[in-house]
Amino acid sequence: MWWISDYHHQPTQTVHYGNKYVIGNGIYGYRGTLDEARAEDQVGLNISNLYDGLPGKWRESVNAWNPFYTEVYVQGISLNISTQSPTNHHQKLSLKHGLHQRRTTYRINDKDITIESERFISMHAKNTMALRYTITASDTLDVEIKTGIDTLIWELNGPHFKEFEHLSANGIGITGSTQECKHQVTLLTKTTLDDTQVVKDDSIFGETKTIHLTKNESFHFTKIIILDVNKPLEQTQETLTNQFDKGYNALRKDHQHAWNALWAISDILIEGDDDAQHALRYSIYHLMILTPDKDKSIPARGLSGQVYKGAIFWDTEIFMLPFFLHTNPRAAKALIDYRIKTLPGAQAKAKHYGFEGAFYAWESHENGQDVCSDFNITDVFTNRDVRTYFKDKQIHISGDIVYAMWHYVNHTNDTSILLNGGADVIFEVARFYLSYLKYDFTTDVYEALDVVGPDEYHERVNNNAFTNKLIAYVFEIALKVASHLKTQSPTTYTKLNEHRKIDTILETITRVHTKLKAPTKTKSQVIEQFDGYFALEDTRVDVLKTRLVHPQEYWGTSHGVAYPTQIIKQADVVTMLSLFSSDYSTDIKQANYDYYHPRTEHGSSLSASMYGLLACDINRQDDAYDYFMKSASIDLTGKSKQFAGNTYIGGTHPAASGGAYMLALYGFAGLKTSNGTLSVQPRLPKHIKSMQFKLHYQEALYTVTITHNDTQIKKESTHE
Ligand code: BGC
């Protein structure tokens, strides 16, 4: 239950396993490729929140050089899984302790040679990584070990290090600065191998040694790795010496303790369904390896590479934040602080488009700059870039951030965040929406025209129901925050008011608020996704698929197959009903679930969990279970879209992992928090006997146990 493993390795699965077996600690992520893998296998040591951009190319997160590279040769034959078939192979990942292991046996000239390795990125000392490598042969044999740093990097829009320096004073190292912002990245390694020869070929900088193996006796060595960004070289060198002196086993122990502490709060026990338990733990593992550092956030593809530019989307606030809120409030705060820190970027974007306030980046980098391209898709027929309007028109992003912030405040009771920039964000988002809305004199309503909702297949629509709902919500929160500040912290309010004219914003909100365009409903209570949606061709996803000319063609933009139809990419109205569940009746939820479900492609990994939540809400546990399994196992099965048009979009899907977590808590357990109280209303799928989890809520830690007919909420401790 605590491991994932595979006993075969097909070259076609290298990329999938790279995602499936990824390890990380929130700062760094290393893809689950094998030790001997090279750039063409998509090896990646991804650095979080460090970006670089080259002229004419997409700006993206930076991959460091590969310090784990290790290859063994027997009589000149490389024991490389991509060129040599093994007689036995096993790749494993410990979800409990973030340890990647492999064991591969090759038969060469009637001798069996087994290589084994274990690696981890320390959860305890965040700049430390380690490798333990073992070779065993069935007979006496000489083998050559080559290990070092591979400087040939898998990157999508590099090279991010044009020049770098080789360091060999104490071990093997590389230091270099990124091209655009000149961030200094230093990678130092030291092995327990002695009397080695230095190797410095085209891309490998390392050491080599010939070992004489005796029959069935294993040879081991370990490698300690330190990766630092913008630290003086001496400091990194000193860390390497200290960590090397501690040794592999001690570092591993610290790392395991750190993991134990995380699991002690984060685990969810499911009785009665081993598959669900396994998939949920796998999802939680994926979130844990992304635990953010101070005022940093989490990219949409986690730390599995540079896809989506390593950028931060609404995925983090809406789908991942709940996990951290419940299990690690400090990490949740980092996510909120990231948006506070990047407010100037959001203000600059609003200004750029002629609006006021804060229009957050659709794809955010370190200063809140929007790196979403104007042309996100390459058309498979013409190979031309297609204009998309995700960046310009997906205005719900600002509201998503306010939604997340308000949940953080309610959940943690930490109102200090409002005083430290949070209130400013909320008022600035409200100001943005006020400047965005258009007044229709004939009907006396305010409208949000020309937007893109979560369903990206229908761009530039009017009055997307979800977006309008969020705008109304932001207005409500702005009013609440203003009255909170006026009573609790009048000086902050006065200062903000002087600076931003909050009184005027509030006055305008009171005028506009009740006149926001409400969505059209059919007689059967179905909410129209946007103005004119019901008039589009009504068809089904299967039918649309028969119209495709190319398997990878993009369904959206004005000439995509979905555009003239009611087929949508992902949960849209359903997202609104799931996030604002208490505002809608069961009848409305049922009607909309039934209507939108056959019209949704689930072309985004964000879709299933929102449907699953709504399914629970209307007591369709079997449907909910299917959505849960789809969300929780997306990176186990690798069943996800790899291309949008010709653009590669593979990698891990932490929003789906977060969605699975939400589905377990808010869906199956029916967890609700309101005004300082916790409640649960179990809606477990039939075969799941019980669920148990811990969660932080306000000043305390609770354990919740639910079965089909019993619930228990126990206060474990109160925070200081
Ligand atoms: C989805 C967006 C999502 C992005 C990153 C897109 O395919 O439509 O909603 O934010 O992927 O996961």
XYZ file of C-alpha atoms and ligand atoms in Angstrom:
732
model
C 0.000 0.000 0.000
C 2.925 2.310 0.503
C 4.744 1.455 -2.696
C 4.199 1.733 -6.379
C 6.180 -0.566 -8.585
C 6.644 -1.909 -12.094
C 8.418 -5.017 -13.256
C 8.873 -4.115 -16.892
C 10.324 -1.205 -18.693
C 9.341 -0.513 -22.281
C 11.152 2.384 -23.972
C 7.697 3.754 -24.833
C 7.006 4.121 -21.121
C 10.118 6.090 -20.227
C 8.291 9.409 -20.271
C 5.284 8.081 -18.381
C 7.495 6.514 -15.699
C 9.425 9.769 -15.502
C 6.202 11.336 -14.242
C 4.936 8.387 -12.280
C 8.096 7.942 -10.219
C 8.960 11.589 -9.676
C 10.483 12.518 -6.300
C 10.766 15.948 -4.728
C 10.643 18.196 -1.699
C 8.839 21.316 -2.910
C 12.062 23.035 -3.909
C 13.378 20.438 -6.323
C 11.788 17.638 -8.277
C 13.576 14.820 -10.055
C 11.831 12.768 -12.711
C 11.565 9.021 -12.248
C 14.010 8.060 -14.941
C 16.699 5.446 -14.410
C 20.266 6.266 -13.402
C 21.740 5.808 -16.856
C 19.061 7.874 -18.624
C 20.047 10.888 -20.708
C 18.381 14.051 -21.970
C 16.427 12.202 -24.691
C 14.711 10.191 -21.923
C 13.446 13.446 -20.444
C 15.594 13.336 -17.350
C 14.860 16.440 -15.334
C 15.957 18.028 -12.085
C 13.410 20.790 -11.958
C 13.904 23.853 -9.756
C 10.757 25.424 -8.362
C 10.077 29.126 -8.780
C 13.277 29.732 -10.765
C 12.612 30.939 -14.268
C 14.530 31.943 -17.337
C 13.559 33.246 -20.736
C 15.396 33.547 -24.014
C 14.482 35.925 -26.821
C 11.760 34.493 -29.028
C 11.136 31.505 -26.754
C 8.688 30.771 -23.967
C 9.949 31.690 -20.534
C 9.989 28.585 -18.335
C 11.228 26.986 -15.152
C 14.848 25.922 -15.084
C 16.143 22.365 -15.011
C 19.501 21.879 -13.346
C 22.198 19.545 -14.654
C 21.719 15.885 -13.843
C 23.792 14.863 -10.794
C 22.394 11.324 -10.543
C 23.830 10.129 -13.858
C 25.476 6.726 -13.345
C 26.228 4.009 -15.873
C 27.994 0.663 -15.606
C 29.931 -1.048 -18.398
C 30.842 -4.723 -18.620
C 33.394 -5.550 -21.265
C 32.506 -2.335 -23.011
C 28.758 -3.089 -22.972
C 26.651 -0.501 -21.251
C 24.073 -1.779 -18.747
C 21.590 0.686 -20.081
C 17.949 -0.289 -20.124
C 17.275 1.481 -23.381
C 19.897 -0.528 -25.303
C 20.228 -3.745 -23.322
C 17.323 -6.028 -22.397
C 17.397 -7.022 -18.752
C 16.482 -10.487 -17.493
C 14.845 -8.919 -14.493
C 13.778 -5.400 -13.674
C 11.970 -3.728 -10.834
C 11.332 -0.006 -10.313
C 9.724 1.131 -7.057
C 8.767 4.256 -5.217
C 8.117 4.467 -1.515
C 5.192 6.813 -1.016
C 5.844 6.765 2.679
C 9.400 8.044 2.458
C 9.936 9.469 -1.013
C 12.580 6.900 -1.922
C 13.077 5.856 -5.524
C 14.553 2.399 -6.043
C 15.429 0.191 -8.992
C 16.917 -3.277 -9.349
C 17.901 -4.529 -12.787
C 19.674 -7.735 -13.765
C 21.403 -8.278 -17.101
C 22.975 -11.470 -18.391
C 26.229 -10.851 -20.189
C 28.418 -13.764 -21.334
C 26.519 -16.110 -19.021
C 27.085 -13.933 -16.000
C 24.310 -12.142 -14.158
C 25.039 -8.598 -13.146
C 22.568 -6.764 -10.953
C 22.535 -3.047 -10.430
C 20.488 -1.529 -7.639
C 20.024 2.064 -6.719
C 18.153 4.218 -4.287
C 17.792 7.971 -4.442
C 16.005 10.703 -2.541
C 15.694 14.449 -2.371
C 15.801 15.264 1.290
C 12.602 16.471 2.872
C 14.672 17.495 5.888
C 17.628 19.385 4.397
C 16.038 20.879 1.354
C 19.180 21.404 -0.726
C 20.452 17.856 -0.224
C 19.987 14.789 -2.424
C 21.579 11.393 -2.282
C 22.172 8.236 -4.284
C 23.213 4.766 -3.206
C 24.365 2.456 -5.943
C 25.113 -1.258 -5.704
C 26.529 -3.775 -8.187
C 26.526 -7.531 -7.733
C 27.652 -10.250 -10.170
C 27.073 -13.988 -10.213
C 30.755 -14.557 -10.941
C 34.078 -12.803 -10.723
C 34.022 -9.845 -13.053
C 35.524 -6.446 -13.820
C 33.034 -3.636 -14.304
C 33.534 0.004 -15.080
C 31.472 2.546 -13.193
C 30.944 5.973 -14.642
C 29.139 8.516 -12.520
C 28.966 12.266 -12.623
C 26.942 15.261 -13.678
C 25.316 15.187 -17.069
C 25.306 18.744 -18.380
C 23.168 17.938 -21.382
C 19.759 18.928 -20.093
C 16.273 18.044 -21.276
C 14.629 21.407 -21.796
C 11.831 22.793 -23.885
C 12.963 26.380 -24.368
C 16.599 26.422 -23.310
C 19.497 26.532 -23.060
C 19.172 28.322 -19.771
C 22.831 27.981 -18.905
C 24.895 29.150 -21.813
C 28.132 28.888 -19.955
C 29.069 27.141 -16.788
C 32.132 26.321 -14.846
C 33.421 22.875 -13.843
C 34.491 22.578 -10.221
C 36.610 19.749 -8.949
C 38.196 20.811 -5.678
C 36.190 18.572 -3.361
C 34.123 16.190 -5.497
C 32.615 17.132 -8.818
C 30.572 20.266 -9.359
C 29.132 22.714 -11.824
C 28.176 26.322 -11.328
C 26.589 28.621 -13.836
C 24.178 31.472 -14.142
C 20.869 31.566 -15.950
C 20.785 33.655 -19.073
C 18.048 36.160 -18.341
C 18.179 36.931 -14.620
C 21.672 35.650 -13.889
C 20.638 33.401 -11.038
C 23.665 31.478 -9.889
C 22.993 27.756 -9.678
C 25.583 25.557 -8.009
C 25.510 21.780 -7.994
C 28.133 19.898 -6.018
C 28.511 16.155 -5.662
C 30.822 13.855 -3.806
C 30.991 10.075 -3.946
C 32.523 7.482 -1.675
C 34.471 6.084 -4.639
C 38.202 6.509 -4.251
C 41.080 6.519 -6.719
C 38.823 7.410 -9.600
C 39.731 9.000 -12.888
C 38.099 12.233 -13.916
C 35.824 12.043 -16.965
C 35.075 15.140 -18.941
C 33.481 14.337 -22.255
C 30.901 16.270 -24.267
C 28.325 16.311 -21.578
C 29.423 14.187 -18.623
C 31.644 15.670 -15.995
C 32.396 12.952 -13.488
C 34.586 10.082 -12.495
C 35.190 6.540 -13.559
C 36.603 3.495 -11.892
C 37.059 -0.162 -12.695
C 35.942 -2.473 -9.941
C 36.825 -6.087 -9.514
C 33.701 -7.888 -8.314
C 33.914 -11.202 -6.515
C 31.180 -13.762 -6.945
C 27.889 -12.690 -5.296
C 29.558 -9.960 -3.291
C 28.055 -6.536 -3.660
C 29.955 -3.360 -4.276
C 28.354 -0.136 -3.006
C 29.030 3.509 -3.293
C 27.041 6.577 -2.352
C 26.864 10.059 -3.726
C 25.803 13.171 -1.830
C 24.520 16.105 -3.847
C 23.964 19.738 -2.871
C 22.042 22.091 -5.118
C 21.911 25.777 -4.203
C 20.584 28.848 -5.945
C 22.180 32.251 -5.352
C 24.360 31.109 -2.460
C 28.086 31.815 -2.112
C 30.099 28.881 -3.411
C 31.933 28.471 -0.105
C 28.643 27.989 1.676
C 27.555 25.239 -0.702
C 30.958 23.627 -0.388
C 30.705 23.681 3.370
C 27.239 22.113 3.236
C 28.567 19.378 0.989
C 31.393 18.595 3.390
C 29.005 18.460 6.342
C 26.404 16.336 4.621
C 29.021 14.008 3.184
C 30.500 13.536 6.642
C 27.072 12.706 8.013
C 26.797 9.997 5.421
C 24.010 8.462 3.384
C 22.322 6.528 6.171
C 22.069 9.449 8.557
C 20.742 11.740 5.826
C 18.239 9.066 4.859
C 17.073 8.786 8.470
C 16.473 12.548 8.760
C 14.649 12.471 5.464
C 12.435 9.612 6.638
C 11.617 11.381 9.899
C 10.524 14.454 7.974
C 8.258 12.281 5.825
C 6.862 10.507 8.881
C 5.926 13.864 10.381
C 4.100 14.882 7.199
C 2.209 11.610 6.899
C 1.218 11.708 10.564
C -1.125 14.572 9.666
C -1.805 13.989 5.993
C -2.729 10.351 5.659
C -6.313 9.332 5.001
C -7.197 5.787 5.969
C -9.738 4.058 3.790
C -11.119 0.722 4.867
C -12.735 -1.579 2.339
C -11.085 -0.482 -0.893
C -7.385 -1.052 -1.399
C -7.339 0.568 -4.835
C -8.895 3.759 -3.536
C -6.525 3.782 -0.560
C -3.522 3.327 -2.806
C -4.561 5.935 -5.362
C -5.390 8.457 -2.649
C -2.031 7.957 -0.933
C -0.359 8.381 -4.287
C -2.206 11.691 -4.739
C -1.242 12.856 -1.278
C 2.366 11.898 -2.016
C 2.269 14.118 -5.101
C 1.029 17.056 -3.081
C 3.584 16.490 -0.340
C 6.499 16.574 -2.791
C 5.267 20.021 -3.793
C 5.029 21.523 -0.298
C 5.857 25.167 -0.996
C 8.474 27.259 0.677
C 7.855 30.779 2.036
C 5.813 32.946 -0.407
C 6.266 30.426 -3.224
C 3.630 28.570 -5.146
C 3.117 25.341 -7.082
C 3.206 24.966 -10.854
C 0.404 23.225 -12.740
C 2.667 20.327 -13.683
C 4.301 20.193 -10.280
C 8.038 19.707 -10.467
C 7.896 17.148 -13.245
C 9.379 19.454 -15.853
C 8.924 22.629 -17.802
C 5.511 21.980 -19.312
C 3.160 24.940 -18.965
C 6.349 26.915 -18.360
C 6.504 25.848 -14.726
C 3.880 28.545 -14.205
C 1.275 28.942 -11.480
C -2.379 28.684 -12.574
C -5.714 28.723 -10.727
C -5.021 25.010 -10.216
C -3.116 25.922 -7.057
C -5.740 28.069 -5.334
C -8.804 26.040 -6.219
C -7.537 22.458 -6.345
C -4.363 22.202 -4.259
C -4.804 24.751 -1.479
C -7.418 22.680 0.452
C -4.885 19.903 1.069
C -2.389 22.326 2.576
C -5.076 24.188 4.519
C -6.026 20.981 6.280
C -2.623 19.414 6.727
C -0.001 22.149 6.702
C -1.363 25.675 7.273
C 2.106 27.169 7.010
C 2.420 25.856 3.459
C -1.083 27.151 2.732
C 0.067 30.568 3.890
C 3.027 30.413 1.499
C 0.578 29.957 -1.372
C -1.469 32.972 -0.279
C 1.655 35.048 0.346
C 2.795 34.287 -3.185
C -0.301 36.052 -4.531
C 0.202 38.966 -2.138
C 3.799 39.281 -3.278
C 2.788 39.235 -6.938
C 0.077 41.894 -6.613
C 2.204 44.472 -8.501
C 2.375 42.077 -11.456
C -1.413 41.767 -11.399
C -1.817 45.553 -11.229
C 0.531 45.979 -14.182
C -1.479 43.445 -16.184
C -4.769 45.238 -15.429
C -3.205 48.515 -16.528
C -1.857 46.947 -19.690
C -5.377 45.991 -20.721
C -6.799 49.368 -19.755
C -8.361 48.300 -16.458
C -7.847 49.219 -12.854
C -6.958 47.066 -9.875
C -5.492 43.580 -10.054
C -5.875 41.227 -12.997
C -3.764 38.247 -12.001
C -1.625 36.326 -14.450
C -3.208 33.323 -16.075
C 0.242 31.719 -16.030
C 2.214 33.389 -13.300
C 5.977 33.592 -12.841
C 7.992 34.896 -9.911
C 6.926 38.548 -10.089
C 3.386 37.883 -11.148
C 4.208 38.513 -14.795
C 1.862 36.683 -17.152
C 3.857 34.297 -19.300
C 0.844 32.854 -21.036
C 1.483 33.118 -24.734
C -0.887 34.866 -27.146
C -0.545 31.733 -29.240
C -0.853 28.701 -26.997
C -1.696 26.135 -29.595
C -0.008 25.077 -32.793
C -2.518 23.906 -35.352
C -1.848 20.303 -36.400
C -2.972 20.915 -39.984
C -1.088 24.067 -40.864
C 1.573 24.048 -38.183
C 0.666 27.675 -37.587
C 0.322 29.170 -34.146
C -3.265 29.824 -33.177
C -4.343 32.923 -31.239
C -5.903 31.958 -27.917
C -7.349 34.326 -25.330
C -6.601 32.526 -22.079
C -4.343 35.285 -20.840
C -6.462 38.203 -21.996
C -9.893 36.970 -21.032
C -9.782 34.348 -18.298
C -10.630 36.983 -15.728
C -11.938 34.456 -13.211
C -8.321 33.975 -12.084
C -8.472 37.089 -9.861
C -11.678 35.893 -8.203
C -10.193 32.420 -7.681
C -7.441 34.048 -5.653
C -9.896 35.953 -3.471
C -11.897 32.749 -3.020
C -8.743 30.985 -1.824
C -7.699 33.819 0.443
C -11.054 34.014 2.162
C -11.051 30.266 2.699
C -7.592 30.523 4.183
C -8.755 33.232 6.598
C -11.856 31.313 7.665
C -10.077 28.046 7.932
C -7.078 29.209 9.922
C -8.511 32.244 11.695
C -5.303 33.955 10.619
C -6.648 37.422 9.888
C -3.126 38.837 10.010
C -2.848 37.957 6.351
C -5.462 40.633 5.639
C -3.350 43.248 7.363
C -0.222 42.081 5.617
C -1.353 42.678 2.084
C -4.353 40.343 1.809
C -6.989 43.055 2.144
C -5.195 45.062 -0.500
C -5.409 42.100 -2.885
C -9.135 41.700 -2.238
C -9.902 45.400 -2.777
C -7.710 45.537 -5.863
C -9.471 42.534 -7.368
C -12.828 44.158 -6.604
C -11.618 47.341 -8.290
C -10.531 45.325 -11.326
C -13.958 43.756 -11.700
C -15.686 47.117 -11.269
C -13.580 48.503 -14.075
C -14.243 45.439 -16.230
C -18.033 45.367 -15.970
C -20.168 47.123 -18.582
C -23.459 48.787 -17.782
C -26.411 48.135 -20.072
C -28.735 51.175 -19.870
C -31.619 49.360 -21.482
C -31.790 46.565 -18.959
C -30.150 48.225 -15.962
C -27.696 45.367 -15.487
C -23.932 45.070 -15.277
C -22.323 42.489 -17.502
C -18.953 40.776 -17.825
C -18.529 40.748 -21.583
C -15.879 39.040 -23.654
C -14.478 36.530 -21.178
C -13.261 32.944 -21.118
C -14.633 30.665 -18.400
C -13.021 27.411 -17.259
C -14.273 25.834 -20.512
C -11.517 27.086 -22.795
C -13.173 25.721 -25.918
C -15.567 28.670 -25.979
C -13.512 31.807 -25.936
C -14.696 35.397 -25.746
C -18.183 34.738 -24.461
C -20.478 37.049 -22.507
C -21.544 36.546 -18.906
C -19.982 33.209 -18.117
C -22.072 32.075 -15.124
C -19.057 30.929 -13.094
C -17.171 34.171 -13.702
C -20.172 36.335 -12.801
C -20.725 34.308 -9.642
C -17.111 34.877 -8.613
C -17.385 38.593 -9.290
C -20.423 38.803 -7.018
C -18.544 36.788 -4.416
C -15.522 39.105 -4.548
C -17.819 42.072 -3.963
C -19.329 40.355 -0.926
C -15.924 39.525 0.499
C -14.671 43.060 -0.098
C -17.618 44.386 1.941
C -16.983 41.855 4.714
C -13.268 42.596 4.850
C -13.933 46.323 4.962
C -16.257 45.981 7.916
C -13.819 43.609 9.634
C -10.976 46.104 9.237
C -13.075 49.063 10.285
C -13.820 47.401 13.610
C -10.703 45.319 14.219
C -7.979 47.415 12.686
C -9.199 50.922 11.918
C -5.687 52.277 11.310
C -5.063 49.721 8.561
C -8.388 50.633 7.047
C -7.674 54.347 7.162
C -4.279 53.865 5.569
C -5.633 51.658 2.818
C -8.482 54.044 2.253
C -6.147 56.992 1.868
C -3.988 55.038 -0.505
C -6.634 53.224 -2.556
C -9.890 55.114 -1.957
C -11.619 52.055 -0.563
C -14.735 54.011 0.440
C -15.401 54.801 -3.201
C -14.925 51.169 -4.193
C -17.368 50.069 -1.510
C -19.946 52.618 -2.567
C -19.715 51.460 -6.157
C -19.952 47.835 -5.098
C -23.189 48.494 -3.238
C -24.621 50.019 -6.379
C -23.425 47.351 -8.802
C -23.637 44.227 -6.715
C -27.373 43.554 -6.991
C -27.465 44.422 -10.684
C -24.970 41.887 -11.943
C -26.337 39.893 -14.834
C -27.824 36.622 -13.581
C -27.514 33.545 -15.803
C -30.440 32.302 -17.876
C -32.074 29.137 -16.609
C -34.213 26.685 -18.504
C -37.496 25.508 -17.014
C -35.703 22.470 -15.720
C -33.306 24.680 -13.730
C -30.306 24.271 -16.020
C -28.026 27.289 -15.802
C -26.771 28.603 -19.122
C -22.956 28.518 -19.153
C -22.829 31.848 -20.993
C -25.153 34.037 -23.050
C -26.232 32.116 -26.141
C -24.869 28.730 -25.041
C -28.264 27.008 -25.313
C -28.577 28.129 -28.933
C -25.413 26.243 -29.929
C -25.663 22.876 -31.620
C -26.648 20.295 -29.052
C -24.640 17.141 -29.518
C -22.597 14.605 -27.571
C -18.875 14.130 -27.000
C -18.871 10.805 -28.900
C -20.504 12.401 -31.906
C -17.966 15.198 -31.899
C -15.149 12.690 -31.839
C -16.376 11.216 -35.129
C -15.838 14.619 -36.733
C -12.152 14.783 -35.914
C -9.773 14.733 -38.842
C -6.622 14.408 -36.747
C -6.386 12.707 -33.317
C -4.489 15.653 -31.853
C -6.469 18.498 -33.349
C -7.472 21.224 -30.930
C -11.225 21.411 -30.261
C -11.364 25.051 -29.235
C -10.810 28.484 -30.818
C -13.172 29.690 -33.497
C -12.448 26.921 -35.966
C -12.301 24.005 -33.506
C -14.964 21.270 -33.615
C -16.370 22.135 -30.187
C -16.766 25.856 -30.794
C -20.168 25.825 -32.573
C -21.532 23.170 -30.192
C -22.463 22.745 -26.538
C -19.534 20.386 -25.967
C -17.298 21.817 -23.283
C -13.728 21.085 -22.294
C -14.181 20.821 -18.534
C -16.509 21.431 -15.612
C -17.672 25.039 -15.765
C -21.185 25.557 -14.356
C -20.458 22.383 -12.379
C -17.347 24.004 -10.881
C -19.528 26.894 -9.760
C -22.042 24.534 -8.143
C -19.304 22.570 -6.394
C -17.416 25.581 -5.062
C -20.560 27.396 -3.974
C -22.471 24.297 -2.996
C -24.487 25.858 -0.186
C -25.924 28.539 -2.497
C -27.814 26.078 -4.699
C -30.675 23.652 -4.173
C -30.367 19.918 -4.794
C -32.803 20.274 -7.721
C -30.538 22.761 -9.440
C -27.490 20.620 -8.793
C -29.159 17.517 -10.147
C -30.471 19.226 -13.255
C -27.112 20.750 -14.107
C -25.152 17.612 -13.385
C -27.407 15.627 -15.713
C -27.285 18.274 -18.402
C -23.567 19.046 -18.487
C -22.195 15.597 -17.760
C -22.811 14.154 -21.294
C -21.615 17.419 -22.847
C -18.229 17.514 -21.109
C -15.085 16.137 -22.677
C -13.083 16.179 -19.414
C -10.250 17.405 -21.588
C -8.608 18.915 -18.527
C -7.473 16.958 -15.476
C -9.312 19.583 -13.396
C -12.710 18.420 -14.526
C -13.290 15.057 -12.859
C -13.002 16.194 -9.255
C -15.559 18.988 -9.697
C -18.022 16.500 -11.178
C -17.217 14.072 -8.383
C -17.940 16.678 -5.720
C -21.275 17.503 -7.266
C -22.088 13.817 -7.684
C -21.583 13.351 -3.931
C -23.736 16.348 -3.233
C -26.640 14.743 -5.070
C -25.991 11.284 -3.658
C -24.620 9.688 -6.794
C -21.814 7.929 -4.965
C -21.062 5.479 -7.760
C -20.444 8.288 -10.237
C -18.449 10.137 -7.601
C -16.290 7.086 -7.018
C -15.454 6.830 -10.730
C -14.491 10.496 -10.847
C -12.455 10.057 -7.696
C -10.491 7.133 -9.136
C -9.958 9.008 -12.375
C -8.560 12.012 -10.543
C -6.505 10.080 -8.021
C -4.869 7.721 -10.479
C -4.213 9.983 -13.437
C -0.428 9.846 -12.991
C -0.444 6.173 -12.063
C -2.133 5.135 -15.262
C -0.643 7.887 -17.410
C -4.050 8.306 -19.033
C -3.906 12.002 -19.722
C -3.646 14.227 -22.736
C -0.069 14.582 -23.941
C -0.706 17.201 -26.609
C -2.908 20.238 -27.199
C -2.572 20.724 -30.921
C 1.142 20.186 -31.427
C 2.053 21.538 -28.005
C 3.400 18.978 -25.525
C 1.464 19.160 -22.241
C 2.599 15.975 -20.444
C 3.814 15.856 -16.858
C 2.201 15.271 -13.484
C -1.227 16.634 -12.541
C -1.190 17.942 -8.984
C -4.562 19.657 -9.430
C -6.075 16.227 -10.015
C -4.259 14.949 -6.913
C -5.653 17.886 -4.948
C -9.071 17.251 -6.485
C -8.958 13.641 -5.274
C -8.133 14.854 -1.763
C -11.043 17.313 -1.865
C -13.343 14.610 -3.124
C -12.404 12.345 -0.214
C -12.948 15.070 2.398
C -15.692 17.288 1.042
C -17.340 14.591 -1.053
C -17.166 11.205 0.681
C -16.919 12.617 4.201
C -19.148 15.607 3.428
C -16.866 17.815 5.528
C -18.108 21.344 6.073
C -16.583 24.149 8.050
C -18.495 27.217 8.964
C -18.339 29.811 11.732
C -15.850 27.876 13.769
C -17.614 24.538 13.588
C -16.734 21.366 11.758
C -19.358 18.966 10.530
C -19.412 15.843 8.417
C -22.144 14.100 6.488
C -20.818 10.770 5.235
C -21.549 9.883 1.643
C -19.222 6.953 1.307
C -19.411 4.749 -1.759
C -21.093 1.459 -0.740
C -18.012 -0.712 -0.488
C -15.904 1.767 1.472
C -16.458 0.832 5.107
C -14.802 3.743 6.798
C -12.522 6.718 6.391
C -10.307 8.403 8.940
C -8.259 11.566 8.603
C -6.760 14.400 10.577
C -7.160 18.055 9.861
C -6.171 21.425 11.172
C -9.090 23.739 11.640
C -8.635 27.153 13.174
C -6.646 26.707 16.367
C -6.876 22.944 16.681
C -6.069 19.598 15.184
C -8.906 17.079 14.817
C -9.285 13.421 13.935
C -12.394 12.577 11.967
C -13.684 9.024 11.646
C -16.687 8.160 9.529
C -18.526 5.003 8.671
C -21.839 4.622 6.860
C -23.812 5.213 10.010
C -21.485 6.815 12.481
C -19.246 9.838 12.669
C -16.750 11.003 15.215
C -14.874 14.296 15.370
C -12.217 14.314 18.045
C -10.134 17.306 19.040
C -6.537 16.133 19.345
C -4.732 19.269 20.379
C -4.887 23.005 20.335
C -2.187 25.041 18.610
C -0.141 27.511 20.573
C -7.109 23.883 -18.283
C -6.957 24.997 -17.276
C -5.812 24.651 -16.352
C -4.549 24.402 -17.150
C -3.395 23.947 -16.272
C -5.803 23.697 -19.028
O -5.914 22.615 -19.894
O -8.136 24.193 -19.203
O -8.152 25.137 -16.535
O -5.608 25.689 -15.469
O -4.776 23.387 -18.088
O -3.695 22.774 -15.614
